[in-house]
mmCIF file of C-alpha atoms in Angstrom:
data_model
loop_
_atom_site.group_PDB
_atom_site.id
_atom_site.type_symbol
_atom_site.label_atom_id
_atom_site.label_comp_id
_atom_site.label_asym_id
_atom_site.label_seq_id
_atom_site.Cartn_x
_atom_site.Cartn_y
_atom_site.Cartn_z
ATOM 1 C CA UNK A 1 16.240 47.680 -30.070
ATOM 2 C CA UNK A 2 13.810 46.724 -27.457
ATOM 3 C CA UNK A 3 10.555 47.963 -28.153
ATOM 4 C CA UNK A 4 8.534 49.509 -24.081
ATOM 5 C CA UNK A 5 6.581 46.652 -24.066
ATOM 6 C CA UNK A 6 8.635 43.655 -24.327
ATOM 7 C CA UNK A 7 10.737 45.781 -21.935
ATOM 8 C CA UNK A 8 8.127 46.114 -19.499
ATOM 9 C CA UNK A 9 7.572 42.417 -19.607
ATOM 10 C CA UNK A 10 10.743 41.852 -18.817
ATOM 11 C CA UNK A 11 10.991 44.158 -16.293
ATOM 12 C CA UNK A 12 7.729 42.512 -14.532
ATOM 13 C CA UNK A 13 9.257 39.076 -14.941
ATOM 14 C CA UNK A 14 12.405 40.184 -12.678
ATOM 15 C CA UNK A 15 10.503 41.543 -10.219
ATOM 16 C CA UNK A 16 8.405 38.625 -10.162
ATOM 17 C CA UNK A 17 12.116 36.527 -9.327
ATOM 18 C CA UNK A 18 13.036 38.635 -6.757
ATOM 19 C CA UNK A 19 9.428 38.578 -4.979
ATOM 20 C CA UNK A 20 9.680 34.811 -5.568
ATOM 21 C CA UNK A 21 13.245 34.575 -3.609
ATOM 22 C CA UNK A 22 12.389 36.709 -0.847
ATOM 23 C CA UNK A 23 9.708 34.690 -0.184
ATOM 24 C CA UNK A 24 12.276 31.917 0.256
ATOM 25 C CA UNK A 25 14.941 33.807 1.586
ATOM 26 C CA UNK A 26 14.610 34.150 5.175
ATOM 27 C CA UNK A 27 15.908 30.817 7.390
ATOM 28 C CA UNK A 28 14.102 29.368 9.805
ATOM 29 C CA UNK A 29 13.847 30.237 13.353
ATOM 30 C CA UNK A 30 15.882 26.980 14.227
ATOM 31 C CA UNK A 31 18.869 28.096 12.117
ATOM 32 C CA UNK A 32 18.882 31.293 14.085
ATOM 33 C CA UNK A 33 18.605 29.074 16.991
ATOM 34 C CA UNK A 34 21.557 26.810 16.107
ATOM 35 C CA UNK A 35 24.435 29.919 14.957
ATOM 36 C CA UNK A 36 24.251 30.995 18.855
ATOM 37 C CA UNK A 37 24.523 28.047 20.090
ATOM 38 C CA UNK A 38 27.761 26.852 17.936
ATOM 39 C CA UNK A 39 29.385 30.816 19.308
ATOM 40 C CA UNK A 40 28.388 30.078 22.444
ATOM 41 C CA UNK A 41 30.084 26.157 22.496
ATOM 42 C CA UNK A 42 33.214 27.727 20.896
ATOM 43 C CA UNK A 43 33.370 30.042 23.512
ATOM 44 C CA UNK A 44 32.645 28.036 26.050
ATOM 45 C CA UNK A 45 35.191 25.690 24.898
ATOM 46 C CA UNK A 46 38.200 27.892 24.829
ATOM 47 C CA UNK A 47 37.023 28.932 28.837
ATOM 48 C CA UNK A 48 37.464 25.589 29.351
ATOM 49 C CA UNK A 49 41.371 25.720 28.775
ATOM 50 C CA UNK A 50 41.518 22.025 27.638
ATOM 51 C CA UNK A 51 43.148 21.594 23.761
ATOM 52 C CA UNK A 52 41.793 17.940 23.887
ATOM 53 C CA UNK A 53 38.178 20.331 24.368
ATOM 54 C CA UNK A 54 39.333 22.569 22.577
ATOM 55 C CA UNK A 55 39.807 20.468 19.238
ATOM 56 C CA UNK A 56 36.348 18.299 19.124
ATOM 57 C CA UNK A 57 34.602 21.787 19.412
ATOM 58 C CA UNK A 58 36.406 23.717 16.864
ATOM 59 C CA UNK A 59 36.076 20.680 14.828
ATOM 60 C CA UNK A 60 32.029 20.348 15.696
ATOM 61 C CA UNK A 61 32.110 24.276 15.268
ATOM 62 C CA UNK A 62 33.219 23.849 12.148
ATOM 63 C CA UNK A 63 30.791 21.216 11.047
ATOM 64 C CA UNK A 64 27.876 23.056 12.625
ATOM 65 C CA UNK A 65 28.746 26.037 10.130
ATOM 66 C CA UNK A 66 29.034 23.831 7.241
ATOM 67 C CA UNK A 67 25.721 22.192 8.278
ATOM 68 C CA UNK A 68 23.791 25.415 8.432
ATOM 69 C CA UNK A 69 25.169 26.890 5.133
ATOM 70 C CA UNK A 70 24.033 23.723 3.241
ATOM 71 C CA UNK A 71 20.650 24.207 5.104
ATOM 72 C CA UNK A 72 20.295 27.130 4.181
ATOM 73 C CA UNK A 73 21.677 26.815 0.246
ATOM 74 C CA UNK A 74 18.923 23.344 0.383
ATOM 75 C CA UNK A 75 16.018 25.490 1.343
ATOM 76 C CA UNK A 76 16.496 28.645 -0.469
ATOM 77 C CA UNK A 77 18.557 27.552 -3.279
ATOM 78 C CA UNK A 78 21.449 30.468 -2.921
ATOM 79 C CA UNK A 79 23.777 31.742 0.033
ATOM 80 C CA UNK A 80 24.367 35.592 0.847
ATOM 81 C CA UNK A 81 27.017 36.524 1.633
ATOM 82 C CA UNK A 82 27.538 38.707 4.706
ATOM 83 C CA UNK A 83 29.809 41.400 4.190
ATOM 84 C CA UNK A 84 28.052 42.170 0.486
ATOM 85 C CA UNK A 85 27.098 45.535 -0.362
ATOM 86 C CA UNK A 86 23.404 46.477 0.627
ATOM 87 C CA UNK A 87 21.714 47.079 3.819
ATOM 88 C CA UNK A 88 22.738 43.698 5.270
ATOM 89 C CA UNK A 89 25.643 44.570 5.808
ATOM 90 C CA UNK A 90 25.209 46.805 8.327
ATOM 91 C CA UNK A 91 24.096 43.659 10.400
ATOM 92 C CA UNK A 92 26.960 42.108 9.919
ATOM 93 C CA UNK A 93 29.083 45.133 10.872
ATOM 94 C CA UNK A 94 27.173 45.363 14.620
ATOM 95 C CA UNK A 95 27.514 41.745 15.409
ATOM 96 C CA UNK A 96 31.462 42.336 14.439
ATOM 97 C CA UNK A 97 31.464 45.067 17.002
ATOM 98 C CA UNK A 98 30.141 43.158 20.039
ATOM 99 C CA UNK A 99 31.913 40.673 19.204
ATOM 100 C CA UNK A 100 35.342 42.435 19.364
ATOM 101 C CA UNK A 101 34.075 44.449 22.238
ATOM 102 C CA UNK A 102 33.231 41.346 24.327
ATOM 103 C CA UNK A 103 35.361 38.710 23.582
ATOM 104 C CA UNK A 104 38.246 40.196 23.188
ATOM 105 C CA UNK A 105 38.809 41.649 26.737
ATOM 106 C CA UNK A 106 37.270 38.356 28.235
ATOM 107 C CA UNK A 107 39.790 36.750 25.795
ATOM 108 C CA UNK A 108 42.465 39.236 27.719
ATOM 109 C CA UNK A 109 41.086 38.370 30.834
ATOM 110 C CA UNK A 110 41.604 34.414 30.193
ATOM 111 C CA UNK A 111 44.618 34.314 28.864
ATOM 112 C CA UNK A 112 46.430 36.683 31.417
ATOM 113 C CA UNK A 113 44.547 36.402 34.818
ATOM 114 C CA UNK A 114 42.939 32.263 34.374
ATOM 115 C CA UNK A 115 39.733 33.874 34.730
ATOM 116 C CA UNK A 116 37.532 31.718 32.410
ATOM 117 C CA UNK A 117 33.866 32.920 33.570
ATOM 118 C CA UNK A 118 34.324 36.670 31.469
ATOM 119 C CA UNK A 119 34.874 34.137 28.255
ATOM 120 C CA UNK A 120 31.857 32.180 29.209
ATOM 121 C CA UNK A 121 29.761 35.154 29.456
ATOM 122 C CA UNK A 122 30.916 36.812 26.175
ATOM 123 C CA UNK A 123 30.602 33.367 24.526
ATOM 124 C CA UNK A 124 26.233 33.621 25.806
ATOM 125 C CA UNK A 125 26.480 37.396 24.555
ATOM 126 C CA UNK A 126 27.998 36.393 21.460
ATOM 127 C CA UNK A 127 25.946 33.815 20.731
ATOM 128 C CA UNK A 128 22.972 35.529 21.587
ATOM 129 C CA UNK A 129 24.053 38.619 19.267
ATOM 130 C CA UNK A 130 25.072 35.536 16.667
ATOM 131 C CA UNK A 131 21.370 34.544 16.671
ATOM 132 C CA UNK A 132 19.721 38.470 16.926
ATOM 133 C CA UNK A 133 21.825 39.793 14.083
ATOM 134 C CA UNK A 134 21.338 36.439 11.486
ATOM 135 C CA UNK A 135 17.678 37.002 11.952
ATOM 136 C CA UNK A 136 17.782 40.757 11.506
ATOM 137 C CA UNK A 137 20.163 40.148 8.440
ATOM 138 C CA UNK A 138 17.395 38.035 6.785
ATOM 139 C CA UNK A 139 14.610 40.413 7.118
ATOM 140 C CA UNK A 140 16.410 43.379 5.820
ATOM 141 C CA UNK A 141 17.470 40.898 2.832
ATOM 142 C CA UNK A 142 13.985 40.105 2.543
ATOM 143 C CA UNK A 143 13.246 43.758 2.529
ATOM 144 C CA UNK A 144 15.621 44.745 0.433
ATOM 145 C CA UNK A 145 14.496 41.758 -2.547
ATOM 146 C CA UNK A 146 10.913 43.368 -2.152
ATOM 147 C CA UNK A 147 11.674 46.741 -3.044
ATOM 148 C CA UNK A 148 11.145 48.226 0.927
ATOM 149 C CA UNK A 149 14.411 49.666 1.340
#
């Protein structure tokens, strides 16, 4: 049995871990930054109508995302995941509805009428909301870590 004050030390050395990773926890600016822009290209790219486009930026897309979660694991030393339980997720939840509520009818609107401007447009609101909702998911993490939520 563990006697209150080795417990209490114990306790104080977790919290002590978690203050320490929240203090590391939240990306940079530029990372923020870079997620919109790689929606945006996607997006842009599938406008476009091109597969020999379409390819090199699903492939760069691709590469962009693996680049950012090795950033990220480099700097902080871990990777959240998005859809985990905790207040986060609710930021992940709203950038999954603008998504689906902008690119999918510009998707419609490509794909049946050649119109590729609507996808162009939802690719700069997605990519914007990409960028809004990463940096809102790392302060509530942050948050959350220190005990404020």
């Amino acid at each position: 049995m563990t006697d209150a004050h080795a417990a209490a030390a114990q306790l104080a050395a977790l919290q002590a871990d978690r203050a320490a990773m929240a203090d590391r926890a939240m990306q940079p600016w530029w990372y923020d930054v870079a997620l919109g822009l790689l929606v945006f290209g996607l997006l842009s790219a599938v406008a476009v109508g091109n597969v020999f486009m379409l390819l090199p930026a699903v492939a760069l897309f691709g590469a962009g995302l693996r680049w950012l979660v090795s950033a990220y694991q480099r700097i902080t030393g871990f990777w959240v995941d998005g859809f985990r339980r905790g207040s986060t997720r609710k930021a992940a939840y709203v950038y999954l509805v603008v998504y689906v509520a902008f690119v999918v009818p510009a998707l419609v609107l490509h794909l049946a009428y050649d119109r590729s401007w609507p996808l162009v447009a939802a690719g700069a609101v997605a990519g914007v909301t990409a960028a809004v909702t990463s940096r809102w998911f790392g302060a509530l993490y942050v948050r959350e870590l220190r005990g404020q939520l």
